[in-house]
PDB file of C-alpha atoms in Angstrom:
ATOM      1  CA  MET G   1     169.650 -49.007 -55.993  1.00 79.00           C
ATOM      2  CA  GLU G   2     166.444 -50.105 -57.701  1.00 82.00           C
ATOM      3  CA  LEU G   3     163.079 -48.379 -57.690  1.00 81.00           C
ATOM      4  CA  ARG G   4     161.536 -51.679 -56.668  1.00 83.00           C
ATOM      5  CA  GLN G   5     163.614 -51.655 -53.485  1.00 88.00           C
ATOM      6  CA  LEU G   6     162.326 -48.193 -52.602  1.00 89.00           C
ATOM      7  CA  GLU G   7     158.771 -49.370 -53.254  1.00 86.00           C
ATOM      8  CA  TYR G   8     159.256 -52.349 -50.940  1.00 88.00           C
ATOM      9  CA  PHE G   9     160.822 -50.121 -48.280  1.00 89.00           C
ATOM     10  CA  LEU G  10     157.832 -47.758 -48.341  1.00 89.00           C
ATOM     11  CA  ALA G  11     155.352 -50.639 -48.155  1.00 88.00           C
ATOM     12  CA  VAL G  12     157.094 -52.175 -45.129  1.00 89.00           C
ATOM     13  CA  ALA G  13     157.255 -48.765 -43.437  1.00 89.00           C
ATOM     14  CA  GLU G  14     153.550 -48.122 -44.045  1.00 87.00           C
ATOM     15  CA  HIS G  15     152.470 -51.565 -42.778  1.00 85.00           C
ATOM     16  CA  SER G  16     155.139 -51.901 -40.046  1.00 87.00           C
ATOM     17  CA  ASN G  17     155.354 -55.547 -41.015  1.00 86.00           C
ATOM     18  CA  PHE G  18     157.119 -57.494 -43.782  1.00 88.00           C
ATOM     19  CA  THR G  19     154.325 -60.053 -44.187  1.00 88.00           C
ATOM     20  CA  ARG G  20     151.540 -57.484 -44.528  1.00 86.00           C
ATOM     21  CA  ALA G  21     153.675 -55.436 -46.908  1.00 86.00           C
ATOM     22  CA  ALA G  22     154.289 -58.500 -49.074  1.00 86.00           C
ATOM     23  CA  GLU G  23     150.548 -59.256 -49.143  1.00 84.00           C
ATOM     24  CA  ALA G  24     149.812 -55.684 -50.234  1.00 80.00           C
ATOM     25  CA  LEU G  25     152.467 -55.939 -52.955  1.00 79.00           C
ATOM     26  CA  HIS G  26     151.320 -59.450 -54.015  1.00 78.00           C
ATOM     27  CA  VAL G  27     154.824 -60.887 -53.734  1.00 81.00           C
ATOM     28  CA  ALA G  28     156.474 -63.432 -51.428  1.00 86.00           C
ATOM     29  CA  GLN G  29     157.564 -62.153 -48.028  1.00 88.00           C
ATOM     30  CA  PRO G  30     161.144 -63.502 -48.244  1.00 89.00           C
ATOM     31  CA  TRP G  31     161.625 -61.557 -51.477  1.00 87.00           C
ATOM     32  CA  VAL G  32     160.558 -58.313 -49.801  1.00 88.00           C
ATOM     33  CA  SER G  33     162.882 -58.960 -46.864  1.00 89.00           C
ATOM     34  CA  ALA G  34     165.795 -59.742 -49.183  1.00 90.00           C
ATOM     35  CA  GLN G  35     165.319 -56.595 -51.256  1.00 89.00           C
ATOM     36  CA  VAL G  36     165.118 -54.376 -48.174  1.00 91.00           C
ATOM     37  CA  ARG G  37     168.301 -55.985 -46.830  1.00 92.00           C
ATOM     38  CA  ARG G  38     170.047 -55.312 -50.155  1.00 91.00           C
ATOM     39  CA  LEU G  39     168.987 -51.683 -49.968  1.00 91.00           C
ATOM     40  CA  GLU G  40     170.314 -51.402 -46.416  1.00 91.00           C
ATOM     41  CA  ARG G  41     173.664 -52.888 -47.405  1.00 91.00           C
ATOM     42  CA  GLU G  42     173.974 -50.544 -50.371  1.00 91.00           C
ATOM     43  CA  LEU G  43     173.149 -47.474 -48.291  1.00 91.00           C
ATOM     44  CA  GLY G  44     175.236 -48.587 -45.352  1.00 92.00           C
ATOM     45  CA  HIS G  45     172.468 -48.011 -42.813  1.00 92.00           C
ATOM     46  CA  GLU G  46     169.702 -50.096 -41.286  1.00 92.00           C
ATOM     47  CA  LEU G  47     166.265 -48.807 -42.184  1.00 92.00           C
ATOM     48  CA  PHE G  48     164.189 -50.625 -39.552  1.00 91.00           C
ATOM     49  CA  ASP G  49     164.561 -51.330 -35.856  1.00 89.00           C
ATOM     50  CA  ARG G  50     163.813 -55.048 -35.708  1.00 86.00           C
ATOM     51  CA  SER G  51     164.224 -55.407 -31.932  1.00 83.00           C
ATOM     52  CA  SER G  52     160.467 -55.521 -31.268  1.00 78.00           C
ATOM     53  CA  ARG G  53     157.497 -57.233 -32.907  1.00 75.00           C
ATOM     54  CA  ALA G  54     156.324 -53.985 -34.509  1.00 76.00           C
ATOM     55  CA  LEU G  55     158.873 -52.669 -36.970  1.00 85.00           C
ATOM     56  CA  LYS G  56     159.939 -49.082 -36.466  1.00 89.00           C
ATOM     57  CA  LEU G  57     161.923 -46.854 -38.757  1.00 92.00           C
ATOM     58  CA  THR G  58     165.433 -45.976 -37.676  1.00 92.00           C
ATOM     59  CA  GLU G  59     166.497 -42.337 -37.774  1.00 92.00           C
ATOM     60  CA  PHE G  60     167.998 -42.915 -41.211  1.00 93.00           C
ATOM     61  CA  GLY G  61     164.815 -44.712 -42.285  1.00 89.00           C
ATOM     62  CA  LYS G  62     162.768 -41.688 -41.246  1.00 92.00           C
ATOM     63  CA  MET G  63     165.007 -39.461 -43.364  1.00 92.00           C
ATOM     64  CA  LEU G  64     164.771 -41.792 -46.352  1.00 91.00           C
ATOM     65  CA  PHE G  65     160.991 -42.197 -46.283  1.00 91.00           C
ATOM     66  CA  PRO G  66     159.994 -38.781 -47.809  1.00 90.00           C
ATOM     67  CA  LEU G  67     162.891 -38.964 -50.264  1.00 90.00           C
ATOM     68  CA  ALA G  68     161.773 -42.400 -51.469  1.00 88.00           C
ATOM     69  CA  GLU G  69     158.202 -41.133 -51.838  1.00 85.00           C
ATOM     70  CA  THR G  70     159.390 -38.190 -53.912  1.00 84.00           C
ATOM     71  CA  ALA G  71     161.590 -40.407 -56.092  1.00 85.00           C
ATOM     72  CA  LEU G  72     158.761 -42.805 -56.930  1.00 79.00           C
ATOM     73  CA  GLN G  73     156.334 -39.955 -57.552  1.00 76.00           C
ATOM     74  CA  THR G  74     158.806 -38.284 -59.903  1.00 79.00           C
ATOM     75  CA  VAL G  75     159.370 -41.489 -61.866  1.00 77.00           C
ATOM     76  CA  GLY G  76     155.612 -41.965 -62.091  1.00 71.00           C
ATOM     77  CA  LYS G  77     155.193 -38.446 -63.481  1.00 71.00           C
ATOM     78  CA  ILE G  78     157.941 -39.021 -66.037  1.00 76.00           C
ATOM     79  CA  ARG G  79     156.232 -42.186 -67.241  1.00 68.00           C
ATOM     80  CA  SER G  80     152.846 -40.496 -67.220  1.00 66.00           C
ATOM     81  CA  THR G  81     154.146 -37.522 -69.211  1.00 69.00           C
ATOM     82  CA  ALA G  82     155.782 -39.800 -71.765  1.00 66.00           C
ATOM     83  CA  SER G  83     152.531 -41.724 -72.169  1.00 62.00           C
ATOM     84  CA  ALA G  84     150.564 -38.494 -72.511  1.00 61.00           C
ATOM     85  CA  MET G  85     152.901 -37.317 -75.261  1.00 62.00           C
ATOM     86  CA  ALA G  86     152.130 -40.564 -77.059  1.00 58.00           C
ATOM     87  CA  GLY G  87     148.407 -39.908 -76.634  1.00 62.00           C
ATOM     88  CA  VAL G  88     147.928 -42.590 -73.972  1.00 66.00           C
ATOM     89  CA  LEU G  89     147.355 -42.015 -70.263  1.00 76.00           C
ATOM     90  CA  CYS G  90     148.370 -44.913 -68.028  1.00 76.00           C
ATOM     91  CA  GLY G  91     149.410 -43.337 -64.741  1.00 80.00           C
ATOM     92  CA  HIS G  92     147.505 -42.843 -61.494  1.00 88.00           C
ATOM     93  CA  LEU G  93     144.744 -40.393 -60.537  1.00 92.00           C
ATOM     94  CA  ALA G  94     144.281 -39.729 -56.815  1.00 93.00           C
ATOM     95  CA  ILE G  95     140.963 -37.992 -56.121  1.00 95.00           C
ATOM     96  CA  GLY G  96     139.659 -36.631 -52.839  1.00 94.00           C
ATOM     97  CA  THR G  97     136.132 -35.456 -52.086  1.00 93.00           C
ATOM     98  CA  VAL G  98     133.900 -34.152 -49.363  1.00 89.00           C
ATOM     99  CA  ASP G  99     130.656 -35.992 -48.671  1.00 83.00           C
ATOM    100  CA  HIS G 100     128.079 -34.631 -51.122  1.00 79.00           C
ATOM    101  CA  PRO G 101     125.050 -35.888 -53.090  1.00 71.00           C
ATOM    102  CA  LEU G 102     126.106 -34.681 -56.545  1.00 78.00           C
ATOM    103  CA  PRO G 103     126.271 -37.390 -59.244  1.00 85.00           C
ATOM    104  CA  LEU G 104     128.585 -35.244 -61.373  1.00 86.00           C
ATOM    105  CA  LEU G 105     131.778 -36.669 -59.860  1.00 88.00           C
ATOM    106  CA  ALA G 106     130.695 -40.241 -60.554  1.00 90.00           C
ATOM    107  CA  ASP G 107     129.658 -39.260 -64.096  1.00 90.00           C
ATOM    108  CA  ALA G 108     133.075 -37.692 -64.729  1.00 90.00           C
ATOM    109  CA  LEU G 109     134.830 -40.751 -63.298  1.00 91.00           C
ATOM    110  CA  ALA G 110     132.834 -43.046 -65.565  1.00 91.00           C
ATOM    111  CA  ALA G 111     133.620 -40.988 -68.663  1.00 89.00           C
ATOM    112  CA  PHE G 112     137.285 -40.669 -67.735  1.00 90.00           C
ATOM    113  CA  HIS G 113     137.662 -44.394 -67.041  1.00 91.00           C
ATOM    114  CA  GLN G 114     136.032 -45.306 -70.336  1.00 90.00           C
ATOM    115  CA  ALA G 115     138.415 -43.021 -72.234  1.00 87.00           C
ATOM    116  CA  HIS G 116     141.523 -43.938 -70.207  1.00 88.00           C
ATOM    117  CA  PRO G 117     141.074 -47.489 -68.882  1.00 90.00           C
ATOM    118  CA  ALA G 118     144.800 -47.903 -68.165  1.00 86.00           C
ATOM    119  CA  VAL G 119     144.774 -45.155 -65.519  1.00 89.00           C
ATOM    120  CA  SER G 120     144.417 -46.455 -61.964  1.00 90.00           C
ATOM    121  CA  ILE G 121     142.085 -44.355 -59.826  1.00 93.00           C
ATOM    122  CA  THR G 122     141.767 -43.981 -56.055  1.00 93.00           C
ATOM    123  CA  LEU G 123     139.018 -42.038 -54.278  1.00 92.00           C
ATOM    124  CA  THR G 124     139.190 -40.874 -50.669  1.00 91.00           C
ATOM    125  CA  GLU G 125     136.846 -38.786 -48.518  1.00 90.00           C
ATOM    126  CA  ALA G 126     137.917 -36.098 -46.048  1.00 89.00           C
ATOM    127  CA  ARG G 127     137.289 -32.528 -44.914  1.00 87.00           C
ATOM    128  CA  SER G 128     137.826 -29.616 -47.279  1.00 88.00           C
ATOM    129  CA  ASP G 129     140.922 -28.338 -45.473  1.00 87.00           C
ATOM    130  CA  GLN G 130     142.498 -31.812 -45.518  1.00 89.00           C
ATOM    131  CA  LEU G 131     141.718 -32.229 -49.215  1.00 92.00           C
ATOM    132  CA  THR G 132     143.088 -28.819 -50.159  1.00 90.00           C
ATOM    133  CA  ALA G 133     146.282 -29.574 -48.234  1.00 89.00           C
ATOM    134  CA  GLY G 134     146.472 -32.949 -49.969  1.00 90.00           C
ATOM    135  CA  VAL G 135     146.404 -31.331 -53.408  1.00 91.00           C
ATOM    136  CA  LEU G 136     148.974 -28.689 -52.422  1.00 88.00           C
ATOM    137  CA  GLU G 137     151.246 -31.384 -50.970  1.00 84.00           C
ATOM    138  CA  ARG G 138     150.814 -33.547 -54.090  1.00 85.00           C
ATOM    139  CA  LYS G 139     149.219 -36.382 -52.147  1.00 87.00           C
ATOM    140  CA  LEU G 140     146.082 -35.860 -54.239  1.00 92.00           C
ATOM    141  CA  ASP G 141     145.809 -34.864 -57.893  1.00 93.00           C
ATOM    142  CA  VAL G 142     142.344 -33.303 -57.719  1.00 95.00           C
ATOM    143  CA  ALA G 143     139.710 -32.803 -55.027  1.00 95.00           C
ATOM    144  CA  VAL G 144     136.064 -31.816 -54.690  1.00 94.00           C
ATOM    145  CA  VAL G 145     135.882 -29.363 -51.800  1.00 92.00           C
ATOM    146  CA  GLY G 146     133.293 -27.167 -50.154  1.00 85.00           C
ATOM    147  CA  GLN G 147     134.365 -23.550 -50.416  1.00 72.00           C
ATOM    148  CA  GLY G 148     133.535 -20.873 -47.898  1.00 62.00           C
ATOM    149  CA  SER G 149     136.266 -18.525 -49.070  1.00 55.00           C
ATOM    150  CA  SER G 150     138.642 -17.938 -51.952  1.00 61.00           C
ATOM    151  CA  THR G 151     140.714 -20.738 -53.453  1.00 69.00           C
ATOM    152  CA  PRO G 152     144.442 -20.765 -52.558  1.00 75.00           C
ATOM    153  CA  PRO G 153     146.443 -18.989 -55.299  1.00 79.00           C
ATOM    154  CA  LEU G 154     148.429 -22.134 -56.158  1.00 87.00           C
ATOM    155  CA  LEU G 155     145.274 -23.990 -57.185  1.00 91.00           C
ATOM    156  CA  ARG G 156     142.914 -23.829 -60.112  1.00 91.00           C
ATOM    157  CA  GLU G 157     139.211 -24.444 -59.614  1.00 92.00           C
ATOM    158  CA  GLN G 158     136.090 -25.465 -61.498  1.00 92.00           C
ATOM    159  CA  LEU G 159     132.735 -24.567 -59.956  1.00 90.00           C
ATOM    160  CA  LEU G 160     130.532 -27.643 -59.651  1.00 90.00           C
ATOM    161  CA  ALA G 161     127.495 -26.344 -57.808  1.00 86.00           C
ATOM    162  CA  GLN G 162     126.235 -23.563 -55.593  1.00 84.00           C
ATOM    163  CA  GLN G 163     125.141 -24.733 -52.151  1.00 81.00           C
ATOM    164  CA  ASN G 164     122.240 -23.319 -50.162  1.00 87.00           C
ATOM    165  CA  ILE G 165     122.962 -23.898 -46.489  1.00 92.00           C
ATOM    166  CA  VAL G 166     119.724 -24.578 -44.640  1.00 94.00           C
ATOM    167  CA  ALA G 167     118.420 -25.567 -41.217  1.00 96.00           C
ATOM    168  CA  ILE G 168     117.050 -29.093 -40.849  1.00 95.00           C
ATOM    169  CA  VAL G 169     114.690 -29.562 -37.918  1.00 96.00           C
ATOM    170  CA  HIS G 170     112.464 -32.292 -36.502  1.00 94.00           C
ATOM    171  CA  ARG G 171     108.999 -32.139 -38.040  1.00 92.00           C
ATOM    172  CA  ASP G 172     107.501 -31.336 -34.598  1.00 93.00           C
ATOM    173  CA  ASP G 173     109.976 -28.536 -33.911  1.00 94.00           C
ATOM    174  CA  PRO G 174     108.358 -25.086 -33.388  1.00 93.00           C
ATOM    175  CA  LEU G 175     110.442 -23.789 -36.297  1.00 95.00           C
ATOM    176  CA  ALA G 176     109.117 -26.456 -38.690  1.00 93.00           C
ATOM    177  CA  SER G 177     106.121 -24.394 -39.779  1.00 93.00           C
ATOM    178  CA  ARG G 178     108.180 -21.415 -40.891  1.00 94.00           C
ATOM    179  CA  ALA G 179     109.272 -20.849 -44.485  1.00 92.00           C
ATOM    180  CA  SER G 180     112.561 -19.265 -43.449  1.00 94.00           C
ATOM    181  CA  ILE G 181     114.501 -18.332 -40.363  1.00 95.00           C
ATOM    182  CA  SER G 182     117.660 -16.396 -39.581  1.00 94.00           C
ATOM    183  CA  LEU G 183     120.765 -17.452 -37.697  1.00 94.00           C
ATOM    184  CA  GLU G 184     119.516 -15.357 -34.794  1.00 94.00           C
ATOM    185  CA  ASP G 185     116.714 -17.910 -34.362  1.00 95.00           C
ATOM    186  CA  LEU G 186     119.380 -20.553 -33.714  1.00 96.00           C
ATOM    187  CA  ARG G 187     121.393 -18.539 -31.185  1.00 95.00           C
ATOM    188  CA  ASN G 188     120.347 -20.695 -28.212  1.00 93.00           C
ATOM    189  CA  ARG G 189     119.775 -23.975 -30.037  1.00 96.00           C
ATOM    190  CA  ALA G 190     121.993 -27.055 -30.021  1.00 97.00           C
ATOM    191  CA  LEU G 191     123.339 -27.391 -33.554  1.00 97.00           C
ATOM    192  CA  ILE G 192     124.548 -30.280 -35.702  1.00 97.00           C
ATOM    193  CA  SER G 193     127.078 -29.303 -38.338  1.00 94.00           C
ATOM    194  CA  HIS G 194     130.105 -30.352 -40.311  1.00 92.00           C
ATOM    195  CA  PRO G 195     133.456 -30.696 -38.485  1.00 92.00           C
ATOM    196  CA  GLN G 196     135.952 -27.878 -38.087  1.00 90.00           C
ATOM    197  CA  GLY G 197     137.934 -27.477 -41.304  1.00 85.00           C
ATOM    198  CA  SER G 198     134.980 -27.992 -43.632  1.00 86.00           C
ATOM    199  CA  GLY G 199     133.759 -25.237 -45.920  1.00 84.00           C
ATOM    200  CA  VAL G 200     130.229 -25.347 -44.505  1.00 89.00           C
ATOM    201  CA  ARG G 201     131.435 -25.083 -40.924  1.00 91.00           C
ATOM    202  CA  LYS G 202     133.652 -22.124 -41.770  1.00 89.00           C
ATOM    203  CA  ILE G 203     130.676 -20.298 -43.264  1.00 91.00           C
ATOM    204  CA  LEU G 204     128.523 -21.073 -40.204  1.00 93.00           C
ATOM    205  CA  ASP G 205     131.158 -20.018 -37.665  1.00 93.00           C
ATOM    206  CA  GLN G 206     131.939 -16.757 -39.459  1.00 91.00           C
ATOM    207  CA  ALA G 207     128.261 -15.884 -39.967  1.00 92.00           C
ATOM    208  CA  CYS G 208     127.406 -16.502 -36.311  1.00 94.00           C
ATOM    209  CA  LEU G 209     130.380 -14.457 -35.106  1.00 94.00           C
ATOM    210  CA  ALA G 210     129.184 -11.616 -37.325  1.00 92.00           C
ATOM    211  CA  GLN G 211     125.855 -11.839 -35.461  1.00 92.00           C
ATOM    212  CA  GLY G 212     127.659 -11.643 -32.130  1.00 94.00           C
ATOM    213  CA  PHE G 213     127.532 -15.230 -30.869  1.00 95.00           C
ATOM    214  CA  VAL G 214     129.377 -18.521 -31.041  1.00 95.00           C
ATOM    215  CA  PRO G 215     127.257 -21.406 -32.356  1.00 96.00           C
ATOM    216  CA  ASP G 216     126.532 -24.199 -29.873  1.00 96.00           C
ATOM    217  CA  ILE G 217     127.758 -27.206 -31.863  1.00 97.00           C
ATOM    218  CA  ALA G 218     126.458 -30.306 -30.093  1.00 97.00           C
ATOM    219  CA  PHE G 219     127.428 -32.811 -32.789  1.00 97.00           C
ATOM    220  CA  GLU G 220     129.876 -32.771 -35.687  1.00 96.00           C
ATOM    221  CA  THR G 221     129.393 -35.013 -38.722  1.00 94.00           C
ATOM    222  CA  SER G 222     129.664 -34.814 -42.509  1.00 88.00           C
ATOM    223  CA  SER G 223     127.221 -37.681 -42.995  1.00 89.00           C
ATOM    224  CA  VAL G 224     123.735 -36.785 -44.196  1.00 88.00           C
ATOM    225  CA  ASP G 225     122.435 -40.054 -42.744  1.00 90.00           C
ATOM    226  CA  MET G 226     123.904 -39.356 -39.299  1.00 93.00           C
ATOM    227  CA  MET G 227     122.554 -35.794 -39.331  1.00 94.00           C
ATOM    228  CA  ASN G 228     119.146 -37.196 -40.198  1.00 92.00           C
ATOM    229  CA  HIS G 229     119.306 -39.711 -37.346  1.00 94.00           C
ATOM    230  CA  LEU G 230     120.308 -37.022 -34.852  1.00 95.00           C
ATOM    231  CA  VAL G 231     117.628 -34.546 -35.958  1.00 95.00           C
ATOM    232  CA  THR G 232     114.843 -37.161 -35.940  1.00 94.00           C
ATOM    233  CA  ARG G 233     115.799 -37.978 -32.335  1.00 94.00           C
ATOM    234  CA  ASP G 234     115.439 -34.290 -31.487  1.00 93.00           C
ATOM    235  CA  LEU G 235     119.110 -33.914 -30.563  1.00 96.00           C
ATOM    236  CA  GLY G 236     119.612 -30.636 -32.370  1.00 96.00           C
ATOM    237  CA  VAL G 237     119.091 -28.544 -35.489  1.00 97.00           C
ATOM    238  CA  ALA G 238     121.328 -29.437 -38.422  1.00 96.00           C
ATOM    239  CA  VAL G 239     122.918 -26.596 -40.390  1.00 96.00           C
ATOM    240  CA  ALA G 240     124.101 -28.071 -43.667  1.00 92.00           C
ATOM    241  CA  PRO G 241     123.697 -27.997 -47.442  1.00 89.00           C
ATOM    242  CA  GLU G 242     120.225 -28.965 -48.600  1.00 88.00           C
ATOM    243  CA  PHE G 243     119.303 -32.605 -47.986  1.00 84.00           C
ATOM    244  CA  PRO G 244     118.267 -34.845 -50.898  1.00 81.00           C
ATOM    245  CA  ALA G 245     114.479 -35.086 -51.192  1.00 81.00           C
ATOM    246  CA  ASP G 246     114.428 -38.741 -50.121  1.00 79.00           C
ATOM    247  CA  ARG G 247     115.924 -37.815 -46.711  1.00 77.00           C
ATOM    248  CA  LEU G 248     113.108 -35.436 -45.717  1.00 82.00           C
ATOM    249  CA  ASP G 249     110.563 -37.959 -44.428  1.00 80.00           C
ATOM    250  CA  ARG G 250     110.675 -37.046 -40.732  1.00 86.00           C
ATOM    251  CA  VAL G 251     112.477 -33.716 -40.905  1.00 93.00           C
ATOM    252  CA  ARG G 252     111.783 -30.294 -42.328  1.00 94.00           C
ATOM    253  CA  GLN G 253     114.194 -28.168 -44.331  1.00 93.00           C
ATOM    254  CA  ILE G 254     114.042 -24.424 -43.709  1.00 95.00           C
ATOM    255  CA  ASP G 255     115.755 -21.692 -45.698  1.00 94.00           C
ATOM    256  CA  LEU G 256     118.171 -19.420 -43.860  1.00 94.00           C
ATOM    257  CA  SER G 257     117.484 -15.807 -44.773  1.00 91.00           C
ATOM    258  CA  ASP G 258     121.067 -14.711 -44.055  1.00 87.00           C
ATOM    259  CA  GLU G 259     122.664 -13.988 -47.435  1.00 81.00           C
ATOM    260  CA  VAL G 260     126.068 -15.204 -46.253  1.00 83.00           C
ATOM    261  CA  MET G 261     124.748 -18.741 -45.788  1.00 87.00           C
ATOM    262  CA  ARG G 262     125.698 -19.801 -49.271  1.00 84.00           C
ATOM    263  CA  GLY G 263     128.511 -22.105 -50.243  1.00 81.00           C
ATOM    264  CA  ARG G 264     129.850 -23.818 -53.312  1.00 85.00           C
ATOM    265  CA  LEU G 265     131.377 -27.090 -54.374  1.00 89.00           C
ATOM    266  CA  THR G 266     134.457 -26.842 -56.546  1.00 92.00           C
ATOM    267  CA  LEU G 267     136.991 -29.127 -58.148  1.00 94.00           C
ATOM    268  CA  VAL G 268     140.544 -27.984 -57.361  1.00 94.00           C
ATOM    269  CA  TRP G 269     143.895 -29.038 -58.823  1.00 94.00           C
ATOM    270  CA  ARG G 270     147.383 -27.566 -58.938  1.00 91.00           C
ATOM    271  CA  GLU G 271     148.010 -24.477 -61.044  1.00 88.00           C
ATOM    272  CA  LYS G 272     151.535 -25.654 -61.878  1.00 84.00           C
ATOM    273  CA  GLY G 273     152.854 -29.175 -62.089  1.00 80.00           C
ATOM    274  CA  ALA G 274     149.491 -30.899 -62.422  1.00 86.00           C
ATOM    275  CA  THR G 275     149.742 -34.409 -63.826  1.00 86.00           C
ATOM    276  CA  PRO G 276     148.362 -35.162 -67.309  1.00 86.00           C
ATOM    277  CA  GLU G 277     145.745 -37.354 -65.600  1.00 88.00           C
ATOM    278  CA  ALA G 278     144.613 -34.452 -63.418  1.00 92.00           C
ATOM    279  CA  GLU G 279     144.396 -32.078 -66.380  1.00 89.00           C
ATOM    280  CA  ALA G 280     142.434 -34.638 -68.384  1.00 89.00           C
ATOM    281  CA  PHE G 281     140.013 -35.341 -65.538  1.00 93.00           C
ATOM    282  CA  ALA G 282     139.460 -31.630 -64.912  1.00 93.00           C
ATOM    283  CA  ALA G 283     138.620 -31.252 -68.595  1.00 90.00           C
ATOM    284  CA  TYR G 284     135.962 -33.970 -68.310  1.00 89.00           C
ATOM    285  CA  VAL G 285     134.456 -32.265 -65.267  1.00 91.00           C
ATOM    286  CA  SER G 286     134.440 -28.886 -67.028  1.00 89.00           C
ATOM    287  CA  GLU G 287     132.728 -30.414 -70.054  1.00 87.00           C
ATOM    288  CA  LEU G 288     130.041 -32.028 -67.891  1.00 87.00           C
ATOM    289  CA  CYS G 289     129.457 -28.761 -66.029  1.00 85.00           C
ATOM    290  CA  SER G 290     129.064 -26.892 -69.317  1.00 81.00           C
ATOM    291  CA  ALA G 291     126.617 -29.495 -70.598  1.00 77.00           C
ATOM    292  CA  GLN G 292     124.526 -29.245 -67.426  1.00 69.00           C
ATOM    293  CA  ASN G 293     124.493 -25.460 -67.577  1.00 60.00           C
ATOM    294  CA  ASP G 294     123.348 -25.606 -71.194  1.00 52.00           C
ATOM    295  CA  LEU G 295     120.482 -27.894 -70.198  1.00 44.00           C
ATOM    296  CA  VAL G 296     119.195 -25.526 -67.509  1.00 40.00           C
ATOM    297  CA  GLY G 297     119.893 -22.388 -69.515  1.00 44.00           C
ATOM    298  CA  VAL G 298     122.676 -21.013 -67.344  1.00 38.00           C
ATOM    299  CA  PRO G 299     124.682 -18.409 -69.290  1.00 37.00           C
TER     300      PRO G 299
END
């Protein structure tokens, strides 16, 4: 059995098609088919049901899939560790992030890539709960998440920024002239907020329940642009982290007086078993955070 055969098997399973898998792998389709057939003969089981146009995994194929993933990940970590011991990082860094306006992540990526150009990097966007699960399940190496509660004990964290959660209203809204409001003022208003599973939404739901009501969430989105479009069309009040200044043309941003309406953005990675790439990237982020705090005089 060769690692290459496992790689081809996973690609075909993910694409449900030999041709698309070959294109993703940048090899000829007949070669992929031949290697998968060799693997099947060696294991004594068919891996795919080829009776229909869309390939499906057989029962044995379904059992092999997570094992093949683990095997390739382990080999990758061995190679990465060996390279790190030699002072060279050349593995893979899988990063996840929530939608946020901070440039710090991009700055850290730029510095990391300049120092370790041989490391391949992927960046995906999702909700905080999905990202946290991804790090715990080793599908992601690090993630930028919005935190409304404590970090799981198996993860380490680096604070990136505190978040003030505010109300964003149409400029003609009766609330627009006020300097601050409370959640009670939004009890009977249609709200626009982040989806369930996000740190911001968890803070909002818990704070409203503490006030004795369930928020009326009319629209769910993590996109600042979409929130802006919805608010400017008077479809609701957005409850979200502060908007960038250039998004406040036709809306007004109002402070929420409730002390619990505060969040934070953090970088999380595994406490044990983190890859050398993850440890190195976290170090770059920590250094940038320290430099920023020094500039603004944060102790």
